[in-house]
Amino acid sequence: MWAHRHLLGIRPLTREDILLVLERAAHWREFLEASPKFENILSGYSMVCLFFEPSTRTRMSFEMAGKLLGMNVLNFSLEGSSLEKGESFRDTVRTIARMKADVLVVRHRDSGVPEYLASFLPCHVVNAGDGMREHPTQALLDLLAIRRTLGRIEGLRVAILGDILHSRVARSLALALMKLGNSVVFSGPPTLVPESVLALGAERVFPVEQAVEGADVVYLLRIQRERQEAGYFPSLQEYTRFFGLGERLLTRMKEGAFIMHPGPVNRGVEIEHRFVEHESSLIEEQVTCGVAVRMAVLEILLRGEKTS
Ligand code: CP
């Protein structure tokens, strides 16, 4: 039974909660193949997307999900808002909630903002990525893409490579995978995979060649240029050569293993250009699963046990 008013992270979810989202998301994933698509079960509800960091996939797929289910969807834009006139963040969100929004989807550079909003807003709050903490709908869509492709989502080995230290995607995904009985290994430049990440419960394996061996899925994280400037690795070229997915690493992967990436992709940095659309890449499937998972999350939050 789903007992959450908000979706703030993977950490508070049970295995059953995750499986419920996946079950409904699988239904919506099939629905997305139809054209035209009509399903207005959330007609009369309103959702506001508040993104204080750039986003294409998450923001647009929430918008798409809400509209496909018949919701009124509003996108808040920082530019031109009264925040620019000095209104506080708290007053801004209280004002939006007072317009009787039912769901507020928030992305913010600071960890903990969704919890903060959930502590005083009367509407449902959904975390669309907060600082370095969690990105729960990304993890859920990744699970859906894996289950749809491999036919199962337990007993798998998943290697997550790259900037684990700063990645909310890695945190949420590792937690979700482990709750369902999968094993997770982290690898990448040791500066970006420090001992502290072991607290999540995953293994740390070096070098990356060893980490990908035997993995059913190799999940690459986006490398942000500012990490290089901060001295975590010497150059992007060196990152690509020693930690990126190219022919050398591909030959170490087991036959039938899949490649994933949350996007946006730095082609030629963490993954060689031609592998983005490789037959073993799930990157485009992840995008479609993103719409399905967000439909499921909105449905479950607003209709609870009435989902069918
Ligand atoms: N994966 C992801 O969160 O992408 P966006 O930043 O484009 O939303």
XYZ file of C-alpha atoms and ligand atoms in Angstrom:
316
model
C 0.000 0.000 0.000
C 1.346 3.412 -1.017
C 1.544 5.572 2.104
C 3.444 8.637 0.893
C 2.022 12.106 0.382
C 5.149 13.203 -1.515
C 7.894 11.669 -3.623
C 11.034 13.119 -2.066
C 13.524 10.344 -2.736
C 14.058 6.619 -3.164
C 15.292 6.247 0.424
C 11.802 6.407 2.046
C 10.274 3.939 -0.461
C 9.798 0.242 0.212
C 10.428 -2.496 -2.324
C 6.629 -2.764 -2.721
C 6.327 0.984 -3.384
C 8.922 0.734 -6.160
C 7.219 -2.307 -7.686
C 3.846 -0.501 -7.629
C 5.323 2.459 -9.559
C 6.940 0.056 -12.048
C 3.686 -1.841 -12.551
C 1.727 1.323 -13.334
C 4.605 2.741 -15.391
C 4.696 -0.441 -17.508
C 1.008 0.142 -18.255
C 1.691 3.757 -19.270
C 4.734 2.748 -21.309
C 2.457 0.592 -23.493
C -0.119 3.390 -23.634
C 2.557 5.711 -25.074
C 2.750 3.538 -28.204
C -0.825 4.514 -29.164
C -1.587 7.509 -31.314
C -3.662 9.504 -30.629
C -3.554 9.086 -26.852
C -6.489 9.947 -24.611
C -6.634 9.276 -20.895
C -7.984 12.054 -18.728
C -7.987 10.376 -15.325
C -6.340 13.401 -13.685
C -8.539 16.004 -15.318
C -9.228 18.841 -12.867
C -5.869 18.539 -11.095
C -3.099 21.117 -11.541
C 0.671 20.690 -11.521
C 3.304 23.411 -11.329
C 6.844 22.621 -12.485
C 9.374 24.758 -10.603
C 12.820 24.254 -12.083
C 15.662 26.316 -10.657
C 18.256 24.389 -12.677
C 18.299 23.620 -16.409
C 16.429 20.534 -17.599
C 15.066 19.109 -20.829
C 14.099 15.505 -20.066
C 12.697 15.805 -16.564
C 10.766 19.052 -17.013
C 9.305 18.171 -20.399
C 8.398 14.621 -19.449
C 6.567 15.798 -16.319
C 4.744 18.294 -18.515
C 3.966 15.623 -21.115
C 2.873 13.143 -18.409
C 0.558 15.643 -16.754
C -1.016 16.733 -20.031
C -1.529 13.158 -21.242
C -3.465 12.490 -18.040
C -5.605 15.596 -18.502
C -3.957 17.843 -15.888
C -3.507 21.593 -16.063
C 0.250 22.099 -16.223
C 2.066 25.336 -15.495
C 5.771 25.954 -15.826
C 7.267 28.490 -13.455
C 9.977 30.608 -15.001
C 12.531 32.257 -12.738
C 13.142 34.909 -15.349
C 10.389 37.500 -15.161
C 9.079 36.229 -11.796
C 8.858 38.320 -8.640
C 11.935 36.503 -7.315
C 13.775 38.990 -9.517
C 12.129 41.787 -7.515
C 13.392 40.300 -4.273
C 10.468 38.087 -3.229
C 11.720 35.237 -1.068
C 11.757 31.632 -2.269
C 9.378 30.664 0.530
C 6.871 33.385 -0.347
C 7.078 32.468 -4.019
C 6.225 28.818 -3.465
C 3.548 29.641 -0.894
C 1.969 31.986 -3.443
C 1.960 29.275 -6.110
C 0.519 26.709 -3.710
C -2.158 29.203 -2.675
C -3.331 29.210 -6.295
C -4.437 25.681 -5.366
C -1.865 23.678 -7.301
C -2.278 19.990 -6.441
C 1.291 18.945 -7.288
C 4.502 20.906 -7.196
C 7.471 19.393 -9.049
C 10.737 20.967 -7.974
C 14.347 20.871 -9.117
C 16.859 22.869 -7.118
C 20.632 23.060 -6.803
C 20.405 22.770 -2.997
C 19.995 19.347 -1.390
C 16.909 19.128 0.830
C 14.713 21.748 -0.882
C 11.895 19.247 -1.663
C 11.768 18.185 2.038
C 11.720 21.817 3.065
C 8.767 22.543 0.761
C 6.941 19.406 1.864
C 7.234 20.578 5.485
C 4.868 23.521 4.971
C 3.048 23.268 1.619
C -0.437 21.723 1.482
C 0.131 20.141 -1.975
C 2.024 17.024 -3.091
C 5.747 17.699 -3.642
C 7.790 15.717 -6.161
C 11.567 15.885 -6.194
C 12.859 16.383 -9.745
C 16.485 16.485 -8.574
C 17.930 18.240 -5.514
C 21.599 19.140 -5.327
C 23.784 16.061 -4.903
C 21.114 14.155 -2.945
C 18.379 12.410 -4.970
C 16.646 12.228 -8.354
C 13.994 9.580 -7.636
C 12.040 9.634 -10.898
C 15.296 9.171 -12.830
C 16.021 6.001 -10.845
C 12.466 4.703 -11.369
C 12.603 5.293 -15.120
C 15.977 3.555 -15.265
C 14.485 0.534 -13.504
C 11.586 0.478 -15.957
C 13.947 0.624 -18.960
C 16.020 -2.231 -17.503
C 13.009 -4.397 -16.704
C 11.435 -3.786 -20.105
C 14.646 -4.759 -21.865
C 16.055 -7.552 -19.701
C 12.702 -8.927 -18.565
C 13.598 -8.717 -14.864
C 14.768 -6.246 -12.261
C 16.372 -8.381 -9.604
C 19.572 -10.391 -9.332
C 21.353 -8.107 -11.803
C 24.798 -6.565 -11.571
C 24.954 -2.880 -12.529
C 28.192 -0.925 -12.899
C 27.788 2.846 -12.441
C 30.780 4.752 -13.804
C 31.932 8.330 -13.429
C 31.271 11.134 -10.993
C 29.622 9.192 -8.185
C 30.639 11.782 -5.595
C 28.448 14.598 -6.946
C 25.715 12.506 -8.593
C 22.128 12.482 -7.316
C 21.363 10.054 -10.157
C 23.927 7.534 -8.874
C 22.590 7.811 -5.319
C 18.936 7.256 -6.223
C 19.666 4.531 -8.763
C 21.978 2.564 -6.460
C 19.441 2.736 -3.612
C 16.585 1.614 -5.882
C 18.551 -1.243 -7.443
C 19.717 -2.546 -4.079
C 16.185 -2.385 -2.601
C 15.136 -4.789 -5.373
C 17.998 -7.218 -4.737
C 20.499 -6.184 -7.394
C 24.206 -5.592 -6.849
C 25.804 -2.263 -7.700
C 29.455 -1.438 -8.311
C 30.812 2.089 -8.554
C 33.901 2.963 -10.566
C 35.631 5.883 -12.263
C 38.469 8.202 -11.278
C 39.194 7.395 -7.600
C 38.864 11.115 -6.795
C 35.210 10.932 -7.890
C 34.525 7.567 -6.224
C 35.828 8.168 -2.692
C 35.444 5.755 0.204
C 32.547 7.835 1.554
C 30.252 6.538 -1.242
C 30.500 3.060 0.304
C 27.963 4.244 2.881
C 25.316 3.722 0.185
C 25.999 -0.013 0.339
C 27.469 -0.503 -3.142
C 30.933 -1.894 -3.900
C 33.827 0.190 -5.225
C 35.815 -1.531 -7.966
C 38.910 -0.204 -9.770
C 39.876 0.002 -12.562
C 36.767 0.550 -14.706
C 37.690 -2.446 -16.909
C 37.254 -4.710 -13.908
C 34.040 -2.989 -12.804
C 32.265 -3.614 -16.116
C 33.216 -7.299 -16.255
C 30.140 -9.420 -15.596
C 27.836 -6.393 -15.426
C 24.398 -6.716 -17.033
C 24.183 -2.946 -17.333
C 26.939 -0.329 -17.605
C 25.539 3.027 -16.517
C 27.578 6.098 -17.456
C 27.251 9.414 -15.659
C 27.660 12.827 -17.219
C 31.001 14.448 -16.553
C 30.695 18.118 -15.726
C 33.462 20.368 -16.975
C 33.742 22.138 -13.629
C 34.978 18.847 -12.105
C 38.037 19.013 -14.303
C 38.611 22.643 -13.305
C 38.360 21.558 -9.659
C 41.178 19.043 -10.248
C 39.294 15.738 -9.977
C 41.011 14.552 -13.179
C 43.654 16.142 -15.393
C 41.802 16.663 -18.693
C 38.664 15.608 -20.554
C 40.866 13.757 -23.058
C 42.393 11.759 -20.248
C 38.954 11.043 -18.780
C 37.750 9.748 -22.139
C 40.835 7.611 -22.614
C 40.877 5.947 -19.194
C 37.249 6.063 -17.992
C 35.023 6.672 -21.029
C 33.076 4.041 -22.940
C 34.890 3.297 -26.189
C 35.907 0.153 -28.040
C 38.440 -0.750 -25.339
C 35.868 -0.820 -22.524
C 33.142 -2.317 -24.713
C 35.301 -5.390 -25.349
C 35.507 -5.944 -21.572
C 31.715 -5.920 -21.170
C 29.916 -9.235 -21.183
C 27.942 -10.210 -24.252
C 24.380 -8.944 -24.040
C 25.201 -6.157 -21.546
C 23.388 -2.847 -21.980
C 24.611 0.746 -21.898
C 22.662 3.445 -20.065
C 23.110 7.169 -19.419
C 20.658 9.615 -17.769
C 21.426 12.372 -20.277
C 22.329 14.924 -21.319
C 25.274 13.089 -22.900
C 28.683 14.646 -23.465
C 29.374 12.779 -26.692
C 33.049 11.985 -26.977
C 33.711 12.460 -23.240
C 32.065 9.755 -21.102
C 30.859 7.852 -24.162
C 32.131 7.642 -27.700
C 29.727 9.237 -30.165
C 28.843 6.004 -32.029
C 27.875 4.123 -28.860
C 25.081 6.547 -27.935
C 22.817 4.964 -30.559
C 24.467 1.542 -30.377
C 22.184 -1.528 -30.480
C 22.956 -2.114 -26.795
C 22.190 1.456 -25.770
C 18.990 2.093 -23.769
C 19.481 5.860 -23.736
C 16.484 6.646 -25.963
C 14.298 4.060 -24.227
C 15.144 5.773 -20.923
C 13.627 8.999 -22.266
C 10.319 7.338 -23.174
C 10.256 5.461 -19.867
C 10.640 8.883 -18.224
C 7.203 9.946 -19.434
C 5.643 6.630 -18.352
C 7.173 6.741 -14.869
C 6.078 10.336 -14.312
C 2.540 9.406 -15.387
C 2.624 6.585 -12.836
C 3.936 8.828 -10.064
C 1.273 11.494 -10.681
C -1.444 8.847 -10.849
C -0.356 7.165 -7.610
C 0.067 10.422 -5.689
C -3.308 11.791 -6.773
C -5.433 8.627 -6.957
C -3.647 6.357 -4.492
C -5.336 3.007 -4.236
C -7.739 3.899 -7.033
C -5.040 3.045 -9.609
C -6.064 0.170 -11.837
N 18.466 13.140 -16.733
C 18.011 14.391 -16.484
O 17.644 14.732 -15.353
O 18.029 15.212 -17.579
P 17.546 16.721 -17.603
O 18.571 17.509 -16.803
O 17.537 17.114 -19.069
O 16.215 16.818 -16.964
